[in-house]
Amino acid sequence: MAILNVLEYPDPALRVAASEVSEFGNELKKLVADMWETMYLSKGVGLAAPQVGRSVRLFVADWEGDRRVIVNPSIVETEGAEKVDEGCLSFPGIYEEVTRPAKIRIIYRDENGERHDETAEGYLARVFSHETDHLDGKLLIDNLSALKRAFIRKKMSKKDR
Ligand code: NI
């Protein structure tokens, strides 16, 4: 396994819509293993492939032991709305309240190509929604007010690189 470099905002690669995964072979499994290792080391609860410079529709998530490898997801139904603090490994040190659906239905494949149809609620639904956004080049900051966005842009541009 290997630790991957996590791209930080405003890296332009974070804005690219990722491609569907078509091969469920060893290459995908190796990427998944590296993403798990990277996510746990970074103390994240989710990590999407575009955040490690791989433009494919894949993310890993572990919310309180609910572990998922999610490939080619589509969120087909949403219900309700909740405003809760969330962070992102591509915005280290930033936590902001974001409104997301309280409940979602998500259809996806796992790393073996098996199809899943799952309903998730609460923070797990939030993680799935946040990570699915990454696959479309959409980021935490897009859900905030213009004022907050400007503040975060400034804060991120001052970071040492
Ligand atoms: Ni994120």
Tab-separated table of C-alpha atoms and ligand atoms in Angstrom:
chain	number	residue	atom	x	y	z
A	1	MET	CA	0.000	0.000	0.000
A	2	ALA	CA	1.024	3.577	-0.400
A	3	ILE	CA	0.106	6.926	1.032
A	4	LEU	CA	-1.261	9.171	-1.686
A	5	ASN	CA	-0.910	12.931	-1.887
A	6	VAL	CA	-4.226	14.629	-1.076
A	7	LEU	CA	-4.840	17.625	-3.341
A	8	GLU	CA	-5.929	20.806	-1.632
A	9	TYR	CA	-8.156	23.615	-2.810
A	10	PRO	CA	-7.691	25.435	-5.207
A	11	ASP	CA	-5.990	22.623	-7.156
A	12	PRO	CA	-7.791	22.641	-10.555
A	13	ALA	CA	-7.906	18.814	-10.636
A	14	LEU	CA	-10.562	18.999	-7.898
A	15	ARG	CA	-12.877	20.728	-10.377
A	16	VAL	CA	-12.815	18.068	-13.092
A	17	ALA	CA	-15.825	15.749	-13.449
A	18	ALA	CA	-14.524	12.191	-13.093
A	19	SER	CA	-15.055	9.284	-15.527
A	20	GLU	CA	-17.026	6.119	-14.814
A	21	VAL	CA	-15.026	3.087	-13.690
A	22	SER	CA	-15.288	0.267	-16.241
A	23	GLU	CA	-12.638	-2.216	-15.049
A	24	PHE	CA	-13.061	-3.885	-11.665
A	25	GLY	CA	-9.619	-5.481	-11.574
A	26	ASN	CA	-6.449	-5.364	-9.520
A	27	GLU	CA	-5.638	-1.811	-10.474
A	28	LEU	CA	-8.902	-0.615	-8.927
A	29	LYS	CA	-8.338	-2.741	-5.803
A	30	LYS	CA	-4.856	-1.302	-5.350
A	31	LEU	CA	-6.197	2.239	-5.648
A	32	VAL	CA	-8.919	1.429	-3.092
A	33	ALA	CA	-6.327	0.005	-0.645
A	34	ASP	CA	-4.150	3.104	-1.031
A	35	MET	CA	-7.160	5.376	-0.554
A	36	TRP	CA	-8.151	3.605	2.675
A	37	GLU	CA	-4.633	3.968	4.014
A	38	THR	CA	-4.477	7.638	3.028
A	39	MET	CA	-7.922	8.397	4.461
A	40	TYR	CA	-7.204	6.796	7.839
A	41	LEU	CA	-3.815	8.482	8.103
A	42	SER	CA	-5.466	11.837	7.373
A	43	LYS	CA	-8.234	11.074	9.897
A	44	GLY	CA	-10.926	11.609	7.285
A	45	VAL	CA	-14.311	9.879	7.108
A	46	GLY	CA	-14.368	9.916	3.322
A	47	LEU	CA	-11.968	10.288	0.420
A	48	ALA	CA	-12.798	10.566	-3.264
A	49	ALA	CA	-10.439	9.493	-6.059
A	50	PRO	CA	-10.217	12.995	-7.624
A	51	GLN	CA	-8.757	14.203	-4.299
A	52	VAL	CA	-5.756	11.950	-4.903
A	53	GLY	CA	-5.444	12.982	-8.544
A	54	ARG	CA	-7.331	10.034	-10.042
A	55	SER	CA	-10.238	11.212	-12.132
A	56	VAL	CA	-12.548	8.211	-11.666
A	57	ARG	CA	-15.951	7.864	-10.016
A	58	LEU	CA	-14.870	6.162	-6.807
A	59	PHE	CA	-14.819	7.028	-3.124
A	60	VAL	CA	-14.245	5.297	0.188
A	61	ALA	CA	-16.106	6.201	3.371
A	62	ASP	CA	-16.065	5.073	6.986
A	63	TRP	CA	-18.610	6.706	9.232
A	64	GLU	CA	-18.399	5.161	12.712
A	65	GLY	CA	-17.480	1.753	11.318
A	66	ASP	CA	-19.966	1.845	8.422
A	67	ARG	CA	-17.366	1.209	5.714
A	68	ARG	CA	-18.129	1.479	2.014
A	69	VAL	CA	-16.256	1.390	-1.256
A	70	ILE	CA	-18.523	3.232	-3.669
A	71	VAL	CA	-17.995	3.120	-7.423
A	72	ASN	CA	-20.075	4.899	-10.100
A	73	PRO	CA	-22.674	6.186	-7.615
A	74	SER	CA	-25.888	7.920	-8.443
A	75	ILE	CA	-28.085	9.513	-5.833
A	76	VAL	CA	-31.554	8.753	-7.169
A	77	GLU	CA	-33.758	10.068	-4.364
A	78	THR	CA	-33.344	12.624	-1.588
A	79	GLU	CA	-35.559	13.566	1.331
A	80	GLY	CA	-35.516	16.387	3.879
A	81	ALA	CA	-32.649	18.705	4.701
A	82	GLU	CA	-30.171	19.034	7.558
A	83	LYS	CA	-27.623	21.758	8.248
A	84	VAL	CA	-24.571	20.309	9.995
A	85	ASP	CA	-20.849	21.098	10.280
A	86	GLU	CA	-18.632	19.249	7.856
A	87	GLY	CA	-15.020	19.273	6.780
A	88	CYS	CA	-13.024	18.033	3.797
A	89	LEU	CA	-9.470	16.700	3.494
A	90	SER	CA	-8.961	19.147	0.601
A	91	PHE	CA	-9.795	22.064	2.976
A	92	PRO	CA	-7.682	21.236	6.043
A	93	GLY	CA	-8.787	23.019	9.196
A	94	ILE	CA	-12.040	24.293	7.691
A	95	TYR	CA	-15.392	23.232	9.135
A	96	GLU	CA	-18.603	24.819	7.944
A	97	GLU	CA	-22.310	24.174	8.222
A	98	VAL	CA	-23.647	22.748	4.980
A	99	THR	CA	-27.252	21.902	4.147
A	100	ARG	CA	-27.670	18.426	2.668
A	101	PRO	CA	-30.514	15.919	2.329
A	102	ALA	CA	-31.409	14.090	5.552
A	103	LYS	CA	-31.976	10.865	3.655
A	104	ILE	CA	-30.763	9.627	0.293
A	105	ARG	CA	-31.112	6.583	-1.907
A	106	ILE	CA	-27.852	5.741	-3.653
A	107	ILE	CA	-27.183	3.135	-6.339
A	108	TYR	CA	-23.562	2.108	-6.838
A	109	ARG	CA	-21.094	-0.711	-7.459
A	110	ASP	CA	-18.568	-1.965	-4.955
A	111	GLU	CA	-14.905	-2.744	-5.796
A	112	ASN	CA	-15.963	-6.159	-7.135
A	113	GLY	CA	-18.479	-4.622	-9.520
A	114	GLU	CA	-21.485	-5.781	-7.510
A	115	ARG	CA	-24.506	-3.511	-7.625
A	116	HIS	CA	-25.971	-2.021	-4.429
A	117	ASP	CA	-29.140	-0.046	-3.845
A	118	GLU	CA	-28.988	1.567	-0.419
A	119	THR	CA	-30.861	4.102	1.658
A	120	ALA	CA	-28.740	6.169	4.058
A	121	GLU	CA	-29.669	8.722	6.682
A	122	GLY	CA	-27.987	11.296	8.892
A	123	TYR	CA	-24.225	11.744	8.715
A	124	LEU	CA	-23.715	8.690	6.492
A	125	ALA	CA	-26.037	10.276	3.912
A	126	ARG	CA	-24.023	13.485	4.295
A	127	VAL	CA	-20.717	11.709	3.659
A	128	PHE	CA	-22.138	9.946	0.576
A	129	SER	CA	-23.488	13.241	-0.729
A	130	HIS	CA	-20.230	15.155	-0.048
A	131	GLU	CA	-18.093	12.467	-1.728
A	132	THR	CA	-20.437	12.117	-4.719
A	133	ASP	CA	-20.094	15.885	-5.209
A	134	HIS	CA	-16.302	15.433	-5.497
A	135	LEU	CA	-16.862	13.105	-8.482
A	136	ASP	CA	-18.661	15.958	-10.240
A	137	GLY	CA	-15.950	18.510	-9.396
A	138	LYS	CA	-18.191	20.078	-6.785
A	139	LEU	CA	-16.693	21.157	-3.457
A	140	LEU	CA	-17.742	22.039	0.086
A	141	ILE	CA	-17.154	25.718	-0.628
A	142	ASP	CA	-19.830	25.737	-3.383
A	143	ASN	CA	-22.540	25.207	-0.763
A	144	LEU	CA	-21.593	28.293	1.255
A	145	SER	CA	-22.506	31.961	1.072
A	146	ALA	CA	-20.385	34.287	-1.088
A	147	LEU	CA	-18.947	35.867	2.043
A	148	LYS	CA	-17.839	32.545	3.522
A	149	ARG	CA	-16.448	31.445	0.166
A	150	ALA	CA	-14.311	34.576	-0.054
A	151	PHE	CA	-13.052	34.018	3.504
A	152	ILE	CA	-12.077	30.401	2.803
A	153	ARG	CA	-10.404	31.278	-0.512
A	154	LYS	CA	-8.278	33.819	1.301
A	155	LYS	CA	-7.440	31.418	4.122
A	156	MET	CA	-6.483	28.607	1.702
A	157	SER	CA	-4.308	30.908	-0.443
A	158	LYS	CA	-2.287	31.901	2.624
A	159	LYS	CA	-1.386	28.323	3.501
A	160	ASP	CA	2.224	27.251	3.086
A	161	ARG	CA	2.637	24.929	0.129
B	1	NI	NI	-14.219	16.366	0.650
